[in-house]
Coordinates of C-alpha atoms in Angstrom, one line a residue:
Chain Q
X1 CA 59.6 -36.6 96.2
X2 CA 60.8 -33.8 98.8
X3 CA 58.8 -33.0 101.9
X4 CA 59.6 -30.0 103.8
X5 CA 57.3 -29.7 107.6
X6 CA 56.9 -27.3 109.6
X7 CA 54.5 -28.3 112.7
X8 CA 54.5 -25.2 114.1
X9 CA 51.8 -22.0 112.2
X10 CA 52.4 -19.7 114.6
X11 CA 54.5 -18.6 117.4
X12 CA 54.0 -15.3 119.9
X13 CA 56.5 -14.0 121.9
X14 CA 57.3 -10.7 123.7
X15 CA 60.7 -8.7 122.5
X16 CA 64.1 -10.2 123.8
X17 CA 63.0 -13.6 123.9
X18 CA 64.7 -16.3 121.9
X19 CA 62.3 -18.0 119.6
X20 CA 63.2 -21.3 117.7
X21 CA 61.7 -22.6 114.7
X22 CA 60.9 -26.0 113.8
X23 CA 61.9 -27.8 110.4
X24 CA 61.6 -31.5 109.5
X25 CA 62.4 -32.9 105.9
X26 CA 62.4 -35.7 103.3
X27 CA 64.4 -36.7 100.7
X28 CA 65.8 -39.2 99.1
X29 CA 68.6 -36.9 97.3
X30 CA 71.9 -37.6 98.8
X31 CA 73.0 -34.1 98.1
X32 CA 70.7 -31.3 99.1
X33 CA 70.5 -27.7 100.2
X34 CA 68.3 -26.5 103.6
X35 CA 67.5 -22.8 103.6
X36 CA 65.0 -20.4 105.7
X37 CA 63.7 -17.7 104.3
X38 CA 61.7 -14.5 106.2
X39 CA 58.5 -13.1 104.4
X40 CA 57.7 -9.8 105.9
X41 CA 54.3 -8.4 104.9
X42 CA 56.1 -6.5 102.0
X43 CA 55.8 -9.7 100.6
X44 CA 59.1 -10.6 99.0
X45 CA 61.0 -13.9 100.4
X46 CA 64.1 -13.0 102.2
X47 CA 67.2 -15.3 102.7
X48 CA 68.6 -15.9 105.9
X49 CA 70.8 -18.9 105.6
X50 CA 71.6 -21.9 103.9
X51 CA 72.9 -25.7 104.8
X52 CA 73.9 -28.4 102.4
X53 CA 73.4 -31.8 103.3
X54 CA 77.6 -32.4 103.7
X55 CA 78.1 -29.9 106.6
X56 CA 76.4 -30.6 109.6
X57 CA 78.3 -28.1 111.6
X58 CA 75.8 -25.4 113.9
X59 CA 76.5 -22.3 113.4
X60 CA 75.8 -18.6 114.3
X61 CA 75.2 -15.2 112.5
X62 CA 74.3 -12.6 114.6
X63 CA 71.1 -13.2 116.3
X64 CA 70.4 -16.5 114.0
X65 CA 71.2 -20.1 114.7
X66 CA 70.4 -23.2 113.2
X67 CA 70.9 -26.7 114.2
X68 CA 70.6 -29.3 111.4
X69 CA 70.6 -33.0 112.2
X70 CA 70.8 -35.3 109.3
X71 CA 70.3 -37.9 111.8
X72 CA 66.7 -37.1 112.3
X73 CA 66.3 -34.7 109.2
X74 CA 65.7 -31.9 111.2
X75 CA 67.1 -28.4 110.2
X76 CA 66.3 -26.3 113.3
X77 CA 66.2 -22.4 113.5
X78 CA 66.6 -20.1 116.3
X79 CA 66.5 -16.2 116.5
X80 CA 68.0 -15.0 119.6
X81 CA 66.6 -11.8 121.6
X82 CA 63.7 -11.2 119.4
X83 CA 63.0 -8.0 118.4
X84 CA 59.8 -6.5 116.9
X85 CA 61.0 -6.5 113.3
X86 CA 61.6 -10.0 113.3
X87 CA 57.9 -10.5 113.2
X88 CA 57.4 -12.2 109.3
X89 CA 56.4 -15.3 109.1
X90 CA 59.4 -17.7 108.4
X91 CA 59.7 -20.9 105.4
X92 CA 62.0 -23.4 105.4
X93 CA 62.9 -24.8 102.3
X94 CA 64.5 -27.4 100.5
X95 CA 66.3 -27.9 97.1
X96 CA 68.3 -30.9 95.2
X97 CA 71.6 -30.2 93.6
X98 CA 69.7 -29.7 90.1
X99 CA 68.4 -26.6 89.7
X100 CA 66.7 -24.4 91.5
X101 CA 63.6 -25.7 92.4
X102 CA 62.6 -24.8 96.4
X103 CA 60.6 -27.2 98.3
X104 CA 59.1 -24.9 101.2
X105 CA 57.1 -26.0 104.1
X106 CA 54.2 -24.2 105.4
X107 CA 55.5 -21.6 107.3
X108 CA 55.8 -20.4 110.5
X109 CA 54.3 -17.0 111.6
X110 CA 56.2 -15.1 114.1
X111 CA 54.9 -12.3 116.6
X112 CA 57.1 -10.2 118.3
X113 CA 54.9 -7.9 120.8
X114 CA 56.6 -5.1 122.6
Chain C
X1 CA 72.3 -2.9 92.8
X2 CA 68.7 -3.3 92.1
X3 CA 66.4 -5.9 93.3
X4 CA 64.0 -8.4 91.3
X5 CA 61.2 -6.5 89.6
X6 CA 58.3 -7.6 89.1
X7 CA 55.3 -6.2 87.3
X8 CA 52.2 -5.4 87.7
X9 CA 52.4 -5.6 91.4
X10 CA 48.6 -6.0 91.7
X11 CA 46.2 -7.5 88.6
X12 CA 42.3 -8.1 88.7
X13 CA 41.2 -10.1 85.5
X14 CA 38.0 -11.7 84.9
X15 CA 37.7 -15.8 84.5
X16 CA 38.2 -17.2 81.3
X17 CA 41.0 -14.3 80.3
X18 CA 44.6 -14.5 80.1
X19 CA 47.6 -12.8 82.1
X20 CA 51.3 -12.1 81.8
X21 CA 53.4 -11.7 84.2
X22 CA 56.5 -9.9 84.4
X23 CA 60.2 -10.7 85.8
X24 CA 63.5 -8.5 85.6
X25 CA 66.0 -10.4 87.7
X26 CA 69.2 -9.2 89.1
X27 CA 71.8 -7.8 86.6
X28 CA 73.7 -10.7 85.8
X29 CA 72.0 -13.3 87.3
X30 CA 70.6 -15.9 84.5
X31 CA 68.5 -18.2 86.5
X32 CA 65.0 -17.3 86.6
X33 CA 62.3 -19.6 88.7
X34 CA 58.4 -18.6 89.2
X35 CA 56.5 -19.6 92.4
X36 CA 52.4 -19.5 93.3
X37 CA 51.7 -18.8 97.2
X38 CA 48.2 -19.2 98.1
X39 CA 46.5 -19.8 101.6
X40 CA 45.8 -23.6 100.7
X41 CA 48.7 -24.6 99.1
X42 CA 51.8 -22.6 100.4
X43 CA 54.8 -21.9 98.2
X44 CA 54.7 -24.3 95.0
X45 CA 57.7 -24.0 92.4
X46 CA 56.1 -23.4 88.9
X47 CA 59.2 -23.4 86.9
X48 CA 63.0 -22.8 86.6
X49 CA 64.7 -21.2 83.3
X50 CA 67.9 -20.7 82.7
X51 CA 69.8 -19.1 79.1
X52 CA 66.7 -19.1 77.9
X53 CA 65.8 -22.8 78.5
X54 CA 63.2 -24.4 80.8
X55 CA 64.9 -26.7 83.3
X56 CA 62.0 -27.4 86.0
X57 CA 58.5 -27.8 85.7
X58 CA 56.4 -27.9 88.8
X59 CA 53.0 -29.8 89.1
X60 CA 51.0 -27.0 87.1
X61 CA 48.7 -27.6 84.3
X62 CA 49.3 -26.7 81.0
X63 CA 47.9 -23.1 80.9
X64 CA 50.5 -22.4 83.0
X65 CA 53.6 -21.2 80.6
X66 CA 56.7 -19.4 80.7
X67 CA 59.6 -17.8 78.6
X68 CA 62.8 -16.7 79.2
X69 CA 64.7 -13.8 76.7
X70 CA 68.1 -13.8 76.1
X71 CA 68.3 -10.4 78.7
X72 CA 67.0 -13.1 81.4
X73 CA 63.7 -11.4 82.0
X74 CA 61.4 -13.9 82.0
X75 CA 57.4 -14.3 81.5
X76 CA 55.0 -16.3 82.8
X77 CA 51.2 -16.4 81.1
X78 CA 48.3 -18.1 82.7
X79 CA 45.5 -18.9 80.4
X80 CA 41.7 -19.6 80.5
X81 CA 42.0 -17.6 84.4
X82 CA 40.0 -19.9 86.8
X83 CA 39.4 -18.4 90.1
X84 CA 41.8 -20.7 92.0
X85 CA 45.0 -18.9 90.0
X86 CA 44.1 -16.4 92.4
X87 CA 47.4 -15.8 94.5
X88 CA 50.8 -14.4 94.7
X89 CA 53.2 -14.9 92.2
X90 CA 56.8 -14.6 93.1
X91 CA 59.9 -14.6 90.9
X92 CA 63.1 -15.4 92.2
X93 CA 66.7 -15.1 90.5
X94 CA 69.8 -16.6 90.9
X95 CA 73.6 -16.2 89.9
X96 CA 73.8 -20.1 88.7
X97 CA 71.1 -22.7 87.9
X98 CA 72.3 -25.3 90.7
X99 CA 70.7 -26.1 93.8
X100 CA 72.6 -24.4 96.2
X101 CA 72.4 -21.1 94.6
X102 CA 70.5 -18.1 97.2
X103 CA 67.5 -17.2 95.3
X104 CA 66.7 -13.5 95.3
X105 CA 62.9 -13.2 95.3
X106 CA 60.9 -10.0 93.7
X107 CA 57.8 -8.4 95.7
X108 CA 55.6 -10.3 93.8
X109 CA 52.3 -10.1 91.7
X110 CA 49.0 -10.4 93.5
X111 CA 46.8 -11.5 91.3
X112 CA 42.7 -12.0 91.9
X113 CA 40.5 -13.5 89.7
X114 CA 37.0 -12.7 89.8

């Protein structure tokens, strides 16, 4: 069975500070798929980036960064110089390679404050 | 191009009735999966079709169904409503069934049960 864990419910920070989220999973699938995904208060999931399990190269888009370590089955996100619209709360979610059935963790709400 | 749809956005039905829901996924995509999101619970994967077929199940019971037409909107029905079905129900599309494919998720359906 998949396990996706996110320790962290919620995290507060003021605007331009760089806030990282925290993302541990389990699974016994040799090929898999990482993602995070932003829920704003509209409701609707947002994707923000994806992994699969045979690249463990870091990398950056924009203000986002991720940092996945198979070693420790971490999959690590960062959002660089916050700003108030970032504030959503933020899943991280897993999926095999059949079909597309997403194993989220609990979420992580984010508050940017002026 | 357009979003998911989904429809109704908000439902209030009374225990012991039944409810369909209603996805319209992005032109073209053919993979339709269904999600509950409830305080308790989180995120949990209902079910995956694709062309029509159902490919995943997720740990629901049986009053929980779903259909898929040959346009790729897709339907889910919950029957005999307990009040614990109360949550948000979110449809997400996809371009292909596999696990690596970004799922595009609607705004969802909140749906109470009284």
């Amino acid at each position: 069975a998949q396990k996706v864990t996110q320790a962290q419910t919620e995290i507060s920070v003021v605007e331009k500070e760089d806030v990282t989220l925290d993302c541990v999973y389990e699974t016994r699938d040799t090929t898999y798929y990482l993602f995070w995904y932003k829920q704003p208060p509209s409701g609707e999931l947002v994707f923000l980036i994806r992994r699969n399990s045979f690249d463990e190269q870091n990398e950056i888009s924009g203000r986002y960064s991720w940092n996945f370590q198979k070693s420790t089955s971490s999959f690590n996100f960062t959002i660089t110089a916050s700003q108030v619209v970032d504030s959503a709360v933020y899943f991280c979610a897993l999926s095999g390679a059949a079909g597309n059935k997403l194993t989220f963790g609990g979420g992580t709400r984010v508050l940017v404050k002026p | 191009k357009a979003g998911v749809t989904q429809t109704p956005r908000y439902l209030i039905k009374t225990r012991g009735q039944q409810v369909t829901l209603s996805c319209s996924p992005i032109s073209g995509h053919r993979s339709v999966s269904w999600y509950q999101q409830t305080p308790g619970q989180g995120l949990q994967f209902l079910f995956e079709y694709f062309s029509e077929t159902q490919r995943n199940k997720g740990n629901f019971p049986g009053r929980f169904s779903g259909r898929q037409f040959s346009n790729s909107r897709s339907e889910m029905n919950v029957s005999t409503l307990e009040l614990g079905d109360s949550a948000l129900y979110l449809c997400a599309s996809s371009l292909v069934p596999g696990g690596e494919a970004e799922a595009f998720f609607g705004q969802g359906t909140r749906l109470t049960v009284v």
